[in-house]
Structure formats: structure tokens, C-alpha cells
XYZ file of C-alpha atoms in Angstrom:
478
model
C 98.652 80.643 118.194
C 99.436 79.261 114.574
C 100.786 76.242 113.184
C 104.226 75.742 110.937
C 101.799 76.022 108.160
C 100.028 79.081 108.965
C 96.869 77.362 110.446
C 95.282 78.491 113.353
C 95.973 75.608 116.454
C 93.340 73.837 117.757
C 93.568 73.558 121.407
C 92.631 70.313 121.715
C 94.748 69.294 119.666
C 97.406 66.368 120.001
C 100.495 69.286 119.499
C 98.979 71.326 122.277
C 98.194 68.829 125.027
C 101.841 67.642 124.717
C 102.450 70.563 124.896
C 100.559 72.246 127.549
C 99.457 69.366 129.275
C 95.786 70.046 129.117
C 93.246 71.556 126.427
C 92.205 73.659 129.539
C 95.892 74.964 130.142
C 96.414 76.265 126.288
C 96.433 80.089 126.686
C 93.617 81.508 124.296
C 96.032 84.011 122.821
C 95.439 85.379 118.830
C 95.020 81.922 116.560
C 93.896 79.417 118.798
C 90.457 77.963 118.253
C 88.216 78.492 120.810
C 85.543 75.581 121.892
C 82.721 76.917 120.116
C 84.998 77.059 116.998
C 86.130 73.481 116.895
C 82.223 72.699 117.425
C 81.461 74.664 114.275
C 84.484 73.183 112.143
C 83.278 69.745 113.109
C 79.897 70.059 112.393
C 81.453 71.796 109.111
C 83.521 68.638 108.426
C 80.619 66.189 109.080
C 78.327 67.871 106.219
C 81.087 67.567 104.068
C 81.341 63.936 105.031
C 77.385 63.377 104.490
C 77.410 65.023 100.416
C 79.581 62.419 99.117
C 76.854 61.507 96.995
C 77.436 64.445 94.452
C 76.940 64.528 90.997
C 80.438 63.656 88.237
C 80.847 67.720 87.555
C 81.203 68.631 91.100
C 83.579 66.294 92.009
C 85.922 67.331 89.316
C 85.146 70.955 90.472
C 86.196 69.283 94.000
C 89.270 67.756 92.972
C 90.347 70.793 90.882
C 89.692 72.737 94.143
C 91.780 70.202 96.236
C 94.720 70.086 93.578
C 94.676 74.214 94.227
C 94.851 74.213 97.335
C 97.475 71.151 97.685
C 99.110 73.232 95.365
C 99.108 76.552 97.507
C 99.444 74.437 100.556
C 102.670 72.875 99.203
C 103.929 76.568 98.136
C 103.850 78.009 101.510
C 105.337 74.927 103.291
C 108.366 74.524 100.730
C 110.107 76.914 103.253
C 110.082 74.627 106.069
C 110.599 71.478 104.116
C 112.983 72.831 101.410
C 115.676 70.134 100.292
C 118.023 72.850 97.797
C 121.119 72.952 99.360
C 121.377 76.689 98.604
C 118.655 78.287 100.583
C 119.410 75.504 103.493
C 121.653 78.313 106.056
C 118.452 80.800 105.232
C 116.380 78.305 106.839
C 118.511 76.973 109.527
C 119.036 80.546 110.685
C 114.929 81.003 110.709
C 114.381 77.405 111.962
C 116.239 78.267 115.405
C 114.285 81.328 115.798
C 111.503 79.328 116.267
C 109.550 78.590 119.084
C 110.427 75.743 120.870
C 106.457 74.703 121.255
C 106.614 73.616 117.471
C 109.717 71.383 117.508
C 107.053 68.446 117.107
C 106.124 70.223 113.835
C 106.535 69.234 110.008
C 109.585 68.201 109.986
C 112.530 69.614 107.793
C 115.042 67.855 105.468
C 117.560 66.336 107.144
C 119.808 67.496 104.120
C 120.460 71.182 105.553
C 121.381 69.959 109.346
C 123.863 67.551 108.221
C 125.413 70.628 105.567
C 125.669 72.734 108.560
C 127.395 69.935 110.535
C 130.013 69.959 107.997
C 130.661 73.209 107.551
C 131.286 73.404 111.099
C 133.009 70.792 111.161
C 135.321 72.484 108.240
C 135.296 75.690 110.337
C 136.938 73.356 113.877
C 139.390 71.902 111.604
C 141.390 75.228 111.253
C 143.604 76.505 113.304
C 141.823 76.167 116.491
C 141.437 72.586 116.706
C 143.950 71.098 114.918
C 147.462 71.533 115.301
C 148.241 73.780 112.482
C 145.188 72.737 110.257
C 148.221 71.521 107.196
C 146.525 70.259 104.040
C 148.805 67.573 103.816
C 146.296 66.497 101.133
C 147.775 69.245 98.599
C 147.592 67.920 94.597
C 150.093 68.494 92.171
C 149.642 69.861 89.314
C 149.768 67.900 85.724
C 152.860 68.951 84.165
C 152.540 72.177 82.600
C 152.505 72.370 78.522
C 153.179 74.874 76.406
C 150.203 76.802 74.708
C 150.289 76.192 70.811
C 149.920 79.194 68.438
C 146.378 78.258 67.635
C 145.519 77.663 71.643
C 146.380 81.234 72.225
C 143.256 82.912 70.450
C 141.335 80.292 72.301
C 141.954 81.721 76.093
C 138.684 83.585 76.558
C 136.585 81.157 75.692
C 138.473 78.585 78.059
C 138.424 81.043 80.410
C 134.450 81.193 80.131
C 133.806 77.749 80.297
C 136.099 77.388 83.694
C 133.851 80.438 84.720
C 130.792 77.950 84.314
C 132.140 75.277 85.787
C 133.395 76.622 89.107
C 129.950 79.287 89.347
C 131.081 82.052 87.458
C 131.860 84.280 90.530
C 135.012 81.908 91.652
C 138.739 82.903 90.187
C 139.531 80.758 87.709
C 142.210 79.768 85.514
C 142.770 76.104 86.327
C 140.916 73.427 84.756
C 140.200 69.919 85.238
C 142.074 67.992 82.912
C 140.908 64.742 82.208
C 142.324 60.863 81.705
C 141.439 57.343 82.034
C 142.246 56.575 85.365
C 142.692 60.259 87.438
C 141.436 63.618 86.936
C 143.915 66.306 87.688
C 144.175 70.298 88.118
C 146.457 71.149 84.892
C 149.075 73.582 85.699
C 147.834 77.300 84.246
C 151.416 78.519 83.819
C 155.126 77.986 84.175
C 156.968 79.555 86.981
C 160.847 80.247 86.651
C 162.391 81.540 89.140
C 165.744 82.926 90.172
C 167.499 81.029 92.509
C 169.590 84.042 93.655
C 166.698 86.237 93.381
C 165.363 84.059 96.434
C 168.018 84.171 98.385
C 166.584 87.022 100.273
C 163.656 84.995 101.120
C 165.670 81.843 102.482
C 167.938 84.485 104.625
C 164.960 86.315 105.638
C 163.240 82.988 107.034
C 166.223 82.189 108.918
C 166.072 85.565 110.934
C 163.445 84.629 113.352
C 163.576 81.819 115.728
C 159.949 80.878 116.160
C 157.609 83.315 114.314
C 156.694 83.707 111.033
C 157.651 86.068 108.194
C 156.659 87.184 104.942
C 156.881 88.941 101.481
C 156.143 90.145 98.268
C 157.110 88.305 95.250
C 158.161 90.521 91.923
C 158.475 89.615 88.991
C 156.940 89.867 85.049
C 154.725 87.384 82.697
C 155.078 86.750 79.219
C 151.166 86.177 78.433
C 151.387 84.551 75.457
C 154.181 81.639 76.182
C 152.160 81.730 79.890
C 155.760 82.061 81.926
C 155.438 83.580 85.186
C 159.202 84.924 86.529
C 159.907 85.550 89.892
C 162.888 87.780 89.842
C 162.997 89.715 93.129
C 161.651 89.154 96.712
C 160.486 92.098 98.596
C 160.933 91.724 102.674
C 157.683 93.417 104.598
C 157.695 94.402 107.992
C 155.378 92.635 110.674
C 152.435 94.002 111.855
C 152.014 91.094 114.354
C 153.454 87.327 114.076
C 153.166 84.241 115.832
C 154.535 80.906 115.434
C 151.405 79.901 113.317
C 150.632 83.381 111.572
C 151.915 86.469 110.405
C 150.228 89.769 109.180
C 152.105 92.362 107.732
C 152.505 96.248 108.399
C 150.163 97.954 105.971
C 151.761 101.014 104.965
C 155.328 98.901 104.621
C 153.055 96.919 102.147
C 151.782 100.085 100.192
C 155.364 101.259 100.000
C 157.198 97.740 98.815
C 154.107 97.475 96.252
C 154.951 100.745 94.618
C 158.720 100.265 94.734
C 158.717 97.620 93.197
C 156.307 98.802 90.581
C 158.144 102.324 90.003
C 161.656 101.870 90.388
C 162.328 98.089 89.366
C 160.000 97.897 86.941
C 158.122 94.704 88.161
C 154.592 93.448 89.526
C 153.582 91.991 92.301
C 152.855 88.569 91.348
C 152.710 86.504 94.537
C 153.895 86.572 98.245
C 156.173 84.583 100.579
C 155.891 83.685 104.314
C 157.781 81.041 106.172
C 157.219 77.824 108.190
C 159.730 78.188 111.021
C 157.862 74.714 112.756
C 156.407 72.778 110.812
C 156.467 71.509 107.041
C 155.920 73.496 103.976
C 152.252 72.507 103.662
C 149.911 75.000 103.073
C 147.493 75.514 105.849
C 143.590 76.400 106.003
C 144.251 79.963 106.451
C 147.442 79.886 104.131
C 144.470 78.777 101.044
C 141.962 81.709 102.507
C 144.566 84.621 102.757
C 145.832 83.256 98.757
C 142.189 83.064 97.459
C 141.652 86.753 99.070
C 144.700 87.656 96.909
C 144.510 86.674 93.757
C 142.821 88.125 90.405
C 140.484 87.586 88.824
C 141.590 85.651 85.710
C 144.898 83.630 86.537
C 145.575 83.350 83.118
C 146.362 86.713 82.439
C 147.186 88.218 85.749
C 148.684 85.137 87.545
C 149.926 85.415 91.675
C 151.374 82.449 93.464
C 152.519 81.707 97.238
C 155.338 80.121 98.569
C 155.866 79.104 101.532
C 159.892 78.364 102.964
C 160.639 76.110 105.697
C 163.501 77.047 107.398
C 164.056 75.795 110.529
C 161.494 72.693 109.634
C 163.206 71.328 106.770
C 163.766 67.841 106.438
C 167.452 68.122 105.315
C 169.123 67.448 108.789
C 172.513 66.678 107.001
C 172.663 69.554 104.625
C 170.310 72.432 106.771
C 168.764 73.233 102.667
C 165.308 75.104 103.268
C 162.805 74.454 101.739
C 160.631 75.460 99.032
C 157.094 74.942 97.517
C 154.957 76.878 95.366
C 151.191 76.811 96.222
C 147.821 77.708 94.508
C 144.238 77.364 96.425
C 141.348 76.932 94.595
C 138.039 77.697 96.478
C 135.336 74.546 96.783
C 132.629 76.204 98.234
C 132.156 77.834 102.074
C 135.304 77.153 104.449
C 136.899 74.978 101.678
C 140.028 75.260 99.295
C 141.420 72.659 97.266
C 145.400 73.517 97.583
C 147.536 72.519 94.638
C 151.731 72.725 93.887
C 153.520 74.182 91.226
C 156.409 72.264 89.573
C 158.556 75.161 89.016
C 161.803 75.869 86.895
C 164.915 77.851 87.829
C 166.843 79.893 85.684
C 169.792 82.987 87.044
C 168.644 86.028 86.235
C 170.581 87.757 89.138
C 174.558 87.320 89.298
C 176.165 87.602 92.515
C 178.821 90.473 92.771
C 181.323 91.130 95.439
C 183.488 93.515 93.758
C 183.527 95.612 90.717
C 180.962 98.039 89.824
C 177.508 96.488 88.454
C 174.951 97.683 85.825
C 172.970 100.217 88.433
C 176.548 101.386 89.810
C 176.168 99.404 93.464
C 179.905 98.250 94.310
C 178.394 95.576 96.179
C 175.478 94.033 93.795
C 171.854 94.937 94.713
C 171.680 91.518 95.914
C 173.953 92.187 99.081
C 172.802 95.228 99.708
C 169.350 93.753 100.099
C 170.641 91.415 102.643
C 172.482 93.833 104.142
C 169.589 96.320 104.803
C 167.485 93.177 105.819
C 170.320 92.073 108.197
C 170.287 95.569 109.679
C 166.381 95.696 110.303
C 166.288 92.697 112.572
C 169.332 93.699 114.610
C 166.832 96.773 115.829
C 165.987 95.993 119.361
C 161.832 95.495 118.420
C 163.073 92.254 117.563
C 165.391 91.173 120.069
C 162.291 88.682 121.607
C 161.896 87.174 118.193
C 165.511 86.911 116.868
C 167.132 83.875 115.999
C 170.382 82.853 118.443
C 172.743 81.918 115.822
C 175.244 80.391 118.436
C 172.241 78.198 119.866
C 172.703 74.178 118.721
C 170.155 73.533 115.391
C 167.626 70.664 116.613
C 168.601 67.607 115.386
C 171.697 68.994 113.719
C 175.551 69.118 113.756
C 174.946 72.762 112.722
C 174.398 75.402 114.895
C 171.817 78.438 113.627
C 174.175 80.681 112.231
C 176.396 77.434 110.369
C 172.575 75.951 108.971
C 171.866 79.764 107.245
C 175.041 79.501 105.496
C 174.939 75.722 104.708
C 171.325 76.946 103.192
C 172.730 79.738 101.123
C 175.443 77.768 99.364
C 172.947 74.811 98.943
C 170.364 76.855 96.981
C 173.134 79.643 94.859
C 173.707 77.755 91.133
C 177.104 78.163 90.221
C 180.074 76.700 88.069
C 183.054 75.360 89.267
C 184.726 78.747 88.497
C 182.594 80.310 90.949
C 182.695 78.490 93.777
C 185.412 80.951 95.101
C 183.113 83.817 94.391
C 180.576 82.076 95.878
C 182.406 81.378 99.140
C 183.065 85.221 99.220
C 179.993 86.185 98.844
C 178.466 84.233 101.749
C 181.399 85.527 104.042
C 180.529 88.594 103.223
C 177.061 87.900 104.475
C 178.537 85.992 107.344
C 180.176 89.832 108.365
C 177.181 91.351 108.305
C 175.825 89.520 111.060
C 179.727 89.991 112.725
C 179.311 93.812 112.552
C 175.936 92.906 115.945
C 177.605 89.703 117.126
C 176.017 90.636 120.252
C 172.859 90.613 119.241
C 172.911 87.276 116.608
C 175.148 85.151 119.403
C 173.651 84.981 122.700
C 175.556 81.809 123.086
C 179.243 80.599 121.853
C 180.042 83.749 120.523
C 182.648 83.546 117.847
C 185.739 85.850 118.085
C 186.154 88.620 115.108
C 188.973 88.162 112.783
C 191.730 90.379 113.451
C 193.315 91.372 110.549
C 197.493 91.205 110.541
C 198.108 94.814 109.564
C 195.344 96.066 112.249
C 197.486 93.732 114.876
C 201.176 95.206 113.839
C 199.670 98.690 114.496
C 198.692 97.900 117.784
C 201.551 96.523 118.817
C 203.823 99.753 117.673
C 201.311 101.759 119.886
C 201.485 99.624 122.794
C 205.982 99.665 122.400
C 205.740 103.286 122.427
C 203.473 103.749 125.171
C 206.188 101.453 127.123
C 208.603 103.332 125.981
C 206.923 106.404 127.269
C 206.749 105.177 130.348
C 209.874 103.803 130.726
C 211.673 107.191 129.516
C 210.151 108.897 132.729
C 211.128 106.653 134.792
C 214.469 106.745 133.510
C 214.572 102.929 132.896
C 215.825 103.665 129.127
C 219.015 103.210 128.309
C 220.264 106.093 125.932
């Protein structure tokens, strides 16, 4: 029985005939004015009408009066007419609980409906609707430059004014750097990373046909200079994976994040999944799973993604994956702003194939990771998602099992000393995956390798087994 504004509804008026039909038909519920009671407010209104004549102090009392009340008036109604963008979902969610007798009400500010058009529209363009929802509009970052000695002891307050600028409760650490003709996210820190060290990540992509995969990232940070190195990848078993997500076993998670903390020595500074069908490009819910991630202050406790396209690289010709480092930065609701790293490489893990190393592994840690990895996926819980490696590469000369390997010598830096070592090294991988040849080639199985001593024993056994026989059969001449 009330009005938007809190007035009580007159039932003759022009809202409730249009509504109702009839002054007669309006339901004399709590708030509506009853005939006698418009009678008395006109009559009210028409004495007011007939003291215009009044003398100069009472119409300033009058107009003080109305300026109060306009005032009030204007107070109560800023809820439904409201144009700050911040308290617009507040009243969209108490606008629709309305009734729908007072759509022909005060209007609201258009403002709000058209912000909550475009968030949904932000929320249809993630996975659901679009393909893959790839921000193929990712930025680069300016190149990154080296803090001077005197920029060092200026961090905080940088860090404070980034806080300002992006709302003080975002994570920061990238600012805005500014030129004549673009304006450009400058790079926070330098990433190096090992090109051997992510070796188990470009194997680890290739494992799975169609599904996705993912990792931790460990390595340390040298604050003051602002490098970030990535020196070891940590392979996490899969809760669940599709071709278009992945989410990873929990308490493999809690147990690779303190291994790597207690025994190597390292921190967690990013994560890795793959791109098994479709380009490198970040998605929406690639930037929302980073954001989650990260810390608080990126300039002191950095973390980074990186995605690896495996089976979706571009390189037809030489089957290289693919890699790009990633960084979202959060807009506002829904929306990221993802931005690339221009990394460095430097070794930091040699390859070993024989010969003791520094922790005592015949092998190198290196293989052995690859080895235990290799040895996972040949378990039978993921013989739906496992990659044929006999099975023709789309596009490609290769086959699956001829791309990994093509990818592994592509991305290992190496003299030309090493190139032998280098060959021996990926054959040894290549046995790994010989040792459950039934399970990695469903189709054009390759024959094992027999070696020449193994074959010279078996044909002694096989002569005296003949001979055997022979000798009871008396065909042997003595």
C-alpha cells in the first residue's frame, strides 16, 4: 500500500488505475488512502493554495521547510535512484525483489543495469560459451630492468602506491609504466629458468593424449637483483582432468609442496599445466585459478604460471612444445588483465647418464624423475587418458612417441661435445617407455632391440636342446 518513496498510494491515483483497472478495484490493504482521506488532503492542499498571500518571514520559513524536506526526500530516494557504481549489485538484487505493481515507479539509473549486463556478459564469455574462453588479448610485458642500488630502499613505498592504485586489497607488484605513445605493465622481475630443469614438464605434457596436466614450479629468488629461478618441476597427480581443465589431487599437492621445501631446499614459486588442444594462451579460468594463487606482494614473494603446449604447438616440422610464462592481474569482478613474461634460460641441471653425481644417483636426478613419472602413467588408472605413441601426430611426419623425442632434443642446450651425451640420454628415456611397450604403442609397435650377446646365448641353448633330442633318438653320430 506504499509508494517507492515511502508514501502512502492514493487509490485514485494514475499508478493504481493502470494498475488495477479501477479506483474501485484497488484493495484497501495497510497504506492506501481511503476516499474520505483524499477528500481531506485536497481540501488540505486547496488552503494551502488560498494563503499565498503571506507575509516575507514566512515564506522564507516556507522555503527553509521545503529545502528540508527536499532534502530528506532526496535522502531516502538516493537508494532507488543511486548512480555509484559500487552499491549498484546491492540495489539490483533489492530492485528485483520488488513488486511488480511498482515497475511504473521512479525510475533507476540506467548505469547499474547496463554494469550488470556486462558482468554477465564477462561471466558467458568463459568457458561455457566460448570455445575455450583464450585471452588471445594477453600483453607483454616492458622489458624487465635491473633495480639500481638506490631503487632497492625504495620498494615499499612503490609497493604502497601500486596498493593505491589498484584498491589496496588487489595483489600488486606490477605497475603501469608510462611513455609517449603506449602505456605498458613493466615486468616486476626476471625469470631464468633451466632448460633441463623443464624437461620434466615438456615430457610430462606429452603423456596424455587429450587431457590436461599440471605442476608445481620450484625454485629460489634473489630479492634484491629481483631474479626469480625456476630450477625444478614437481609432477602432481590428477584429481580430475578434462580436455579444458585439470584439478589436482590435494594431498599429492601437500606432499610435493613439502618435498620440495624440506629435502631440495626450494619454494614453490609458480605452477605448470598443459594445453594438449589448443594454443598456449591463458584462458579465463587459467587468470582466476593464478590470481587465487599468488601472494600478496609479488615483489618479494613472486609465483608465475606456465602453460606448455604439447600436442598444439605450432612447430609441425620440428614437434618443439611450447612455452609461455603468464601473470593475471585482476580488473575488477570476472576480469583479469593476463600479461607474458620474457624469460631467460640459463643450465643449472647437467644431464648424466653414467658416473656417479653430487647426491650419489648413478643415473642423475633428472632421469630418475622421468623415470618415476614414466612409471606413474603406465598404471592402468590411466590407460583411458594415455597418449598412443605409435598413433600418426596430426599434421605431422612424426608419430607421438618420434614428436616427444624431437621435443626433448629441441629444448636440452648443449655443445657440440655433447650432442652424443645428449643422444644417450634421450634413448635412455626412449627405454623407459620400451620397458610397457604395450601400454605406450597401441598401434605400430616397434620391436625391442636384441642385444648380440643375449642372441648368441640363445642360440647355444636352442643347439643343445637339439642335441638333446637328437641323442635320444639316436640321430647323433658319435
Amino acid at each position: 500500500g506504499y509508494t517507492l518513496g515511502g508514501a502512502a498510494l492514493n487509490k485514485y491515483s494514475s499508478i493504481a488505475i493502470r494498475h488495477f483497472g479501477a479506483a474501485d478495484k484497488v484493495p484497501m490493504v495497510d497504506g492506501v488512502v481511503s476516499d474520505q482521506e483524499a477528500a481531506d488532503k485536497r481540501k488540505t492542499k486547496n488552503k494551502n493554495d488560498g494563503n499565498k498571500s503571506n507575509t516575507d518571514g514566512k515564506d522564507k520559513k516556507t522555503k527553509k521547510e521545503r529545502k528540508k524536506k527536499a532534502k530528506k526526500a532526496k535522502k531516502k530516494n538516493k537508494y532507488y535512484d543511486s548512480t555509484d557504481e559500487d552499491d549498484d549489485d546491492d540495489i539490483y538484487q533489492e530492485f528485483n525483489t520488488l513488486s511488480t505493481a511498482t515497475q511504473s515507479s521512479t525510475r533507476r539509473s540506467g548505469r547499474a543495469c547496463i554494469k550488470r549486463q556486462r558482468d554477465r556478459n564477462l561471466k558467458e564469455s568463459m568457458h561455457e560459451t566460448e570455445p575455450y574462453g583464450l585471452r588471445t588479448d594477453i600483453e607483454l610485458y616492458a622489458p624487465f630492468v635491473a633495480p639500481r642500488a638506490e631503487e632497492t630502499s625504495e620498494v615499499d613505498d612503490v609497493d604502497a602506491a601500486v596498493a593505491d592504485k589498484t584498491g589496496g586489497g588487489c595483489k600488486h607488484g606490477s605497475a603501469r609504466k608510462k611513455n609517449k605513445h603506449v602505456e605498458q605493465y613493466e615486468q616486476p622481475f626476471e625469470i631464468v629458468y633451466c632448460p633441463n630443469a623443464l624437461l620434466v614438464a615438456d615430457v610430462h605434457s606429452h603423456l596424455c593424449a587429450a587431457v590436461e596436466i599440471m605442476g608445481l614450479l620450484g625454485g629460489t629468488y634473489d630479492e634484491a637483483q629481483r631474479k626469480l629461478y625456476v630450477r625444478k618441476c614437481y609432477p602432481i597427480m590428477e584429481e580430475a582432468q578434462t580436455d579444458q581443465s585439470v584439478t589436482a589431487d590435494a594431498t599429492d599437492l601437500f606432499n610435493v609442496t613439502e618435498r620440495a621445501r624440506n629435502e631440495d631446499g626450494l619454494e614453490v614459486i609458480g605452477w605448470y599445466h598443459s594445453h594438449p588442444n589448443f594454443e598456449t594462451y591463458p584462458s579465463n579460468t587459467d587468470c582466476h585459478q593464478h590470481y587465487m594463487q599468488k601472494y600478496e606482494n609479488e615483489l618479494k614473494q613472486p609465483y608465475i604460471g606456465l602453460i606448455v603446449g604439447s600436442w598444439s604447438t605450432s612447430d609441425v616440422f620440428g614437434g618443439k612444445s611450447e612455452y609461455r610464462f603468464f601473470n593475471s592481474i585482476k580488473e575488477y569482478q570476472y576480469t583479469y588483465t593476463p600479461l607474458q613474461f620474457t624469460p631467460e634460460t640459463q643450465v643449472q641441471i647437467p644431464l648424466h647418464i653414467d658416473g656417479a653425481t653430487d647426491d650419489g644417483d648413478d643415473d642423475g636426478a633428472l632421469f630418475q624423475q622421468i623415470k618415476q613419472l614414466v612409471a606413474r602413467y603406465s598404471a592402468l588408472r590411466y590407460a583411458l587418458y594415455r597418449c598412443d605413441f605409435g598413433e600418426q601426430w596430426q599434421g605431422s611426419k612424426f608419430t607421438h612417441g618420434e614428436k616427444l623425442l624431437h621435443s626433448m632434443r629441441s629444448h636440452l642446450q648443449h655443445t657440440e661435445q655433447q650432442t652424443s651425451l645428449v643422444e644417450s640420454f634421450i634413448d635412455k628415456v626412449k627405454q623407459c617407455f620400451m620397458e610397457n611397450v604395450n601400454e605406450w604403442w597401441l598401434t605400430n609397435a616397434p620391436q625391442p632391440k636384441i642385444d648380440l650377446d643375449d642372441k648368441t646365448a640363445d642360440h647355444e641353448v636352442t643347439t643343445t636342446a637339439e642335441d638333446k633330442e637328437n641323442d635320444a633318438n639316436g640321430l647323433n653320430d658319435n
